[in-house]
Amino acid sequence: MNRSDLKGWLSLAVALAVAAALPAAMEGDYALTIAILSMTYAALALSLDLTVGHAGQFSVAHAAFYGLGAYASGIATTMLDVPVPLGFALAVAVSGISGAVLSYQVSRLKGHYLALASVAFLVLFQQLLVALAPVTGGRNGLAGIPVPSIAGVTFDSPRKYYYLTLAMLAVTVVVVKSLVGSRYGRAWHAMQVSEVGAMACGIDVARSKMLVFAISAGLAGVAGATYAHFVTFISPESFDLHLSVSLLIMIVLGGLRSLPGVMVASVALTVTQQLLPASGGAQIGLYGLVIVLAVVLLPGGLASLAERTCLVRGVERALGGWRWRAVGTSDKCEPSGE
Amino acid sequence: MDRLAPILASGLELGSIYALTALAVHLLFQGTGLINFAQGHFVMLGTMVYWTFAVALQWNVVAAALAAVIVVAVVAWLSFVVALRPARNAQMLMLIIATIGIAYIIQTAAQFIWGPQPKAVPSPLGDVALSVGGATVDPQTVLVVIGAAAALAAVYLYFTRTLGGLAMLASAQSPKGGMVIGVQSQSTALTLWVLAGAMSAFAGVLASPITGARFDSGLGFTLFAFAAAVLGGMGSAVGVVVGGVVIGLLQAVIAGYWSSTYRETFVFGAFLVVLILRPWGLLTAKGDERA
């Protein structure tokens, strides 16, 4: 492990400690609920960034993998009386395997075919939730999902559930960060830059795509189970195309492949969304504007903004470690080695 | 037999509209590699603008249809210049995401301009059913099928018989090769984008008496166009058109003989099965998949 790696992990540990101390400063369940949702979406956005950012595979199926996890654990724990931890494991398995199956054949094709497949997958998922009403509850949703109780602790209040969600987010961050730095992460990065180039280096592109899809879907599954056992009621609307688009906004706005950028953008967007009154049309239009502006004016996301203003780099250096920028971008603020 | 004829007719009608939109998606994808999530929103915009001219302003039907196509083409041009051209050096991925932004903006604009109420558009041929060989057929069906066929023929002739169309095909195959003979790939992308927008607008004009004009119908058109494009094989224009018709027929047969609730489930189920078993499409040979 080199020095910058160590700094990255250290700053993550500091962030975790701050996050763990945060509930003490929060009053009321409302603020805690928003915090829990923010962390859930941050975890989702990070796992989506694996496929979209790191591996360069466009997908809108993420809401479906999230929903699959939520429903898998929800159905298993309510109808089959499976213990909650096992429900979480089931969520990972169901979502991960679905991800692998979806990408199995399609990943052999070049171009953004996967984008089309992911659309079909999401629509079909929504349709099946309604069609299989005896199991899923249909449009009325699935109610009475049990609150998890692990090792004698029952997570029955937002204050307690906050820590369970934080643990889930921490696991996601660790998995994403370790994978990105591993040989798999480098293979994905090579693939994202040039598929032909990656093949020439001996990377099995189809297998790499399948792997990244399976892992990203599995992580979305855990996030889904965490969400389901928190709200105890799930319905198809929580897992629609609009959610996938929100997640895409989070990663584009944060900066593809930038872990802190994506997390900051997810939290900012979730909080805004929760605080602004939901007025249907206007919100959709606002999202559209944000997407277009982000793509046109800030294609590197918030991460590149931080890079542009070298002031932030200075602050960053002072704080020691957060790599607030996308992999592979030049850093004009860093003193050169000459 | 009495039930089959109207079911097939309505399937063919829907199928023609999907075929036209799917061909727009296909042309853009073949020419630029871009998948446009706003394609169906241009169809929706077509229904809205056509309603404005034909119903609200009581224009002549042909003039209203022409106006709808022109207005949508201008909106398409504007969206390209504002949202896609400035990001031309970005990854394709970012451009696909940008089309989602365009779709959202168009939908909200339509909601603010025309309001949330769906609008009925009367068929120019009235609603007295025609009798063809003992079966009754809605005259609008005939109009939609003939209109869509004419538009498809026009697109075919443009790409096979005119210099502009051939140059664009050349540029789509090899942007560098195109540049050697004086075709700019950026202007090819813009032309294709506007052409696809105009085709979608025309599909919207044809669809409006059946579907009405609703601000939130765009996504549905996009999804069915995607399904049609994949079913037929993105690599083949003929395949895409056939895919559109097949999807329309499948939808009508399921709705007519079973239940309209499960119609989408089956269409997208078929879509996904084809994607997993034959991702290169039903009508494209395996080696032809788009590289």
XYZ file of C-alpha atoms in Angstrom, chain A:
338
model
C 0.000 0.000 0.000
C 1.509 3.310 -1.056
C 1.227 6.626 0.728
C -1.707 8.124 -1.182
C -3.636 4.886 -0.708
C -2.988 5.048 3.002
C -4.113 8.676 3.095
C -7.289 7.762 1.241
C -8.154 5.000 3.692
C -7.258 7.216 6.663
C -9.510 10.022 5.484
C -12.287 7.475 4.992
C -11.837 6.342 8.582
C -12.055 9.968 9.721
C -15.215 10.488 7.627
C -16.706 7.349 9.154
C -15.960 8.585 12.664
C -17.571 11.947 11.879
C -20.615 10.210 10.402
C -20.883 8.010 13.486
C -20.845 11.059 15.759
C -23.352 12.981 13.635
C -26.624 11.646 15.147
C -25.654 13.242 18.466
C -25.991 16.629 16.756
C -29.309 15.783 15.111
C -32.647 16.374 16.735
C -35.832 14.616 15.811
C -36.533 11.615 13.639
C -37.067 13.691 10.495
C -33.431 14.791 10.187
C -32.295 11.242 10.926
C -34.648 9.825 8.305
C -33.225 12.193 5.685
C -29.721 11.177 6.760
C -30.619 7.487 6.384
C -32.095 8.055 2.920
C -29.051 10.122 1.910
C -26.710 7.310 2.905
C -28.851 4.735 1.109
C -28.763 6.762 -2.108
C -25.050 7.452 -1.686
C -24.437 3.694 -1.507
C -26.649 3.158 -4.562
C -24.926 5.894 -6.547
C -21.494 4.476 -5.660
C -22.475 1.017 -6.862
C -23.943 2.496 -10.066
C -20.696 4.391 -10.579
C -18.909 1.026 -10.764
C -20.780 0.100 -13.950
C -21.299 3.535 -15.475
C -18.198 5.396 -14.334
C -15.479 2.813 -13.891
C -16.531 0.257 -16.515
C -18.202 2.731 -18.897
C -21.392 0.676 -19.238
C -24.550 2.776 -19.414
C -27.460 1.282 -17.486
C -30.807 2.413 -16.120
C -31.524 -0.973 -14.535
C -30.074 0.035 -11.169
C -33.474 0.895 -9.696
C -34.590 -2.646 -10.584
C -31.610 -4.268 -8.802
C -32.305 -2.055 -5.788
C -35.975 -3.075 -5.937
C -35.105 -6.757 -6.384
C -33.063 -6.617 -3.178
C -35.846 -4.823 -1.317
C -38.507 -7.270 -2.492
C -36.335 -10.377 -2.073
C -35.639 -9.609 1.571
C -39.127 -8.190 2.144
C -40.919 -11.248 0.783
C -38.579 -13.750 2.445
C -38.913 -12.165 5.884
C -42.674 -11.530 5.803
C -43.956 -14.632 4.007
C -41.339 -17.278 4.749
C -40.344 -15.994 8.203
C -36.691 -15.988 7.227
C -34.467 -14.132 9.744
C -33.538 -10.646 8.576
C -29.750 -11.200 8.163
C -30.551 -14.122 5.862
C -32.942 -11.809 3.993
C -30.038 -9.429 3.372
C -27.913 -12.291 2.037
C -30.776 -13.332 -0.206
C -31.089 -9.753 -1.487
C -27.417 -9.737 -2.521
C -27.762 -13.112 -4.231
C -30.971 -12.321 -6.130
C -29.797 -8.900 -7.332
C -26.264 -10.059 -8.123
C -27.408 -13.072 -10.129
C -29.954 -10.954 -12.021
C -27.199 -8.518 -12.886
C -24.991 -11.319 -14.175
C -27.825 -12.840 -16.223
C -28.814 -9.495 -17.724
C -25.303 -8.739 -18.873
C -24.390 -12.325 -19.844
C -25.216 -12.234 -23.534
C -25.605 -8.530 -24.098
C -22.089 -7.838 -22.864
C -20.694 -9.565 -25.928
C -22.069 -6.779 -28.099
C -20.248 -3.531 -28.518
C -21.817 -0.101 -28.352
C -24.389 0.857 -25.834
C -26.699 -2.091 -26.372
C -26.743 -2.613 -22.640
C -28.592 0.700 -22.339
C -31.504 -0.809 -24.267
C -31.393 -4.082 -22.327
C -31.413 -2.209 -19.037
C -34.520 -0.268 -20.059
C -36.345 -3.516 -20.885
C -35.219 -5.062 -17.616
C -36.514 -2.161 -15.536
C -39.879 -1.998 -17.319
C -40.314 -5.759 -17.036
C -39.443 -5.647 -13.338
C -42.108 -2.996 -12.746
C -44.644 -4.988 -14.760
C -43.903 -8.197 -12.875
C -44.279 -6.493 -9.497
C -47.842 -5.646 -10.498
C -48.573 -8.928 -12.281
C -47.370 -11.097 -9.376
C -49.651 -9.337 -6.887
C -50.280 -12.394 -4.621
C -46.582 -12.445 -3.737
C -45.506 -8.827 -4.166
C -48.685 -7.073 -3.122
C -48.989 -5.506 -6.588
C -49.656 -1.773 -6.755
C -50.742 -1.767 -3.093
C -47.218 -2.659 -2.086
C -45.753 -5.014 0.465
C -46.431 -4.041 4.077
C -45.352 -5.329 7.465
C -41.683 -5.937 6.667
C -40.038 -6.732 10.018
C -37.560 -4.423 11.711
C -34.155 -6.136 11.906
C -32.924 -7.434 15.210
C -29.263 -8.394 15.180
C -27.311 -9.736 18.155
C -29.908 -8.620 20.670
C -30.203 -5.077 19.285
C -33.531 -4.181 17.677
C -33.154 -1.388 15.110
C -36.591 0.049 15.795
C -35.841 3.790 15.782
C -34.243 6.012 13.116
C -31.452 6.754 15.609
C -30.548 3.068 15.799
C -31.197 2.369 12.138
C -28.808 5.177 11.236
C -25.915 2.973 12.340
C -27.124 -0.030 10.370
C -27.346 2.150 7.232
C -23.931 3.640 7.962
C -22.505 0.141 8.228
C -24.062 -0.738 4.854
C -22.616 2.419 3.287
C -19.205 1.694 4.820
C -19.232 -1.836 3.390
C -20.180 -0.432 -0.036
C -17.412 2.180 0.098
C -14.813 -0.397 1.138
C -15.900 -2.841 -1.581
C -15.929 -0.140 -4.276
C -12.609 1.361 -3.210
C -10.820 -1.977 -2.941
C -12.181 -3.188 -6.268
C -11.264 -0.016 -8.108
C -7.666 -0.326 -6.949
C -7.487 -4.030 -7.773
C -6.659 -5.769 -11.045
C -10.407 -5.950 -11.764
C -10.737 -2.195 -11.363
C -7.812 -1.644 -13.707
C -9.390 -4.024 -16.227
C -12.659 -2.071 -16.049
C -10.808 1.179 -16.473
C -8.953 -0.149 -19.516
C -12.258 -1.368 -20.943
C -13.880 1.996 -20.341
C -11.102 3.800 -22.187
C -10.903 1.350 -25.097
C -12.481 -2.062 -25.435
C -10.124 -3.036 -28.235
C -7.154 -1.899 -26.209
C -8.365 -3.883 -23.202
C -8.750 -7.010 -25.335
C -5.255 -6.526 -26.689
C -3.995 -6.559 -23.087
C -5.604 -9.957 -22.579
C -8.660 -8.759 -20.695
C -11.781 -10.860 -21.203
C -14.088 -7.909 -21.869
C -17.364 -9.864 -21.778
C -16.428 -11.472 -18.455
C -15.292 -8.168 -16.968
C -18.612 -6.564 -17.888
C -20.515 -9.450 -16.335
C -18.468 -9.226 -13.162
C -18.944 -5.491 -12.742
C -22.657 -5.834 -13.377
C -23.031 -8.638 -10.852
C -21.103 -6.797 -8.128
C -22.821 -3.478 -8.731
C -26.247 -5.168 -8.735
C -25.409 -7.104 -5.570
C -24.449 -3.891 -3.769
C -27.700 -2.281 -4.966
C -29.492 -5.335 -3.530
C -28.063 -4.725 -0.041
C -29.078 -1.071 -0.262
C -32.570 -2.226 -1.254
C -32.858 -4.596 1.710
C -31.619 -1.848 4.051
C -34.280 0.481 2.696
C -37.061 -2.136 2.886
C -36.425 -2.987 6.539
C -36.263 0.700 7.430
C -39.507 1.891 5.838
C -41.201 -1.548 6.407
C -43.437 -0.855 3.397
C -42.383 -0.989 -0.258
C -44.305 -0.393 -3.474
C -43.351 -0.374 -7.175
C -43.153 3.449 -7.388
C -40.036 3.469 -5.199
C -38.071 1.612 -7.874
C -38.963 3.331 -11.145
C -37.026 4.862 -14.017
C -37.080 8.217 -12.257
C -34.933 6.765 -9.466
C -32.393 5.442 -11.976
C -32.267 8.881 -13.568
C -31.780 10.525 -10.145
C -28.867 8.156 -9.514
C -27.357 9.016 -12.900
C -27.628 12.712 -11.995
C -25.822 12.013 -8.720
C -22.853 10.355 -10.386
C -22.625 12.813 -13.271
C -22.955 15.800 -10.957
C -20.458 14.359 -8.501
C -18.043 13.394 -11.248
C -17.775 9.895 -12.685
C -15.258 7.728 -10.808
C -14.865 10.220 -7.974
C -15.842 8.530 -4.719
C -16.142 11.649 -2.553
C -17.714 13.637 -5.395
C -20.438 11.052 -5.916
C -21.144 10.857 -2.180
C -21.393 14.641 -1.803
C -23.685 14.912 -4.841
C -25.934 12.081 -3.601
C -26.348 13.613 -0.167
C -26.924 17.102 -1.623
C -29.525 15.860 -4.115
C -31.370 13.684 -1.585
C -31.560 16.475 0.962
C -32.797 18.968 -1.669
C -35.339 16.459 -2.882
C -36.662 15.850 0.623
C -36.820 19.512 1.608
C -38.327 20.897 -1.610
C -42.075 20.433 -1.904
C -42.705 17.734 -4.484
C -44.486 19.490 -7.327
C -44.380 16.812 -10.048
C -43.677 18.596 -13.319
C -41.347 21.252 -11.990
C -39.085 18.674 -10.350
C -38.757 16.658 -13.559
C -37.945 19.835 -15.493
C -35.382 20.861 -12.888
C -33.738 17.446 -13.142
C -33.607 17.807 -16.922
C -31.923 21.189 -16.616
C -29.431 19.893 -14.064
C -28.505 16.978 -16.347
C -28.001 19.134 -19.426
C -26.095 21.821 -17.536
C -23.889 19.224 -15.849
C -23.056 17.488 -19.142
C -22.422 20.745 -21.003
C -20.736 22.920 -18.397
C -19.278 20.480 -15.908
C -18.616 17.155 -17.643
C -16.162 16.208 -14.895
C -18.737 16.904 -12.183
C -18.168 18.578 -8.844
C -14.876 16.728 -8.714
C -13.544 18.746 -11.652
C -14.805 21.951 -10.094
C -12.635 21.205 -7.118
C -9.758 20.627 -9.468
C -10.342 23.862 -11.365
C -10.244 26.026 -8.285
C -6.828 25.271 -6.934
C -7.878 26.834 -3.653
C -9.794 23.669 -2.881
C -6.697 21.628 -3.672
C -4.882 23.668 -1.061
C -7.575 23.004 1.520
C -7.494 19.375 0.507
C -3.751 19.143 1.024
C -4.144 20.857 4.349
C -6.720 18.312 5.449
C -4.519 15.595 4.029
C -5.847 13.073 1.664
C -9.328 13.212 0.087
C -8.675 12.675 -3.605
C -11.356 15.018 -4.820
C -11.039 14.332 -8.525
C -11.675 11.757 -11.149
C -9.071 9.119 -11.923
C -6.977 9.952 -14.932
C -7.503 13.706 -14.944
C -4.505 15.933 -14.875
C -3.766 17.898 -11.779
C -2.426 21.320 -12.549
C -2.349 22.406 -8.925
C -0.003 19.719 -7.679
C 3.634 20.879 -7.693
C 5.464 19.163 -10.538
C 8.224 16.720 -9.823
C 10.982 18.736 -11.515
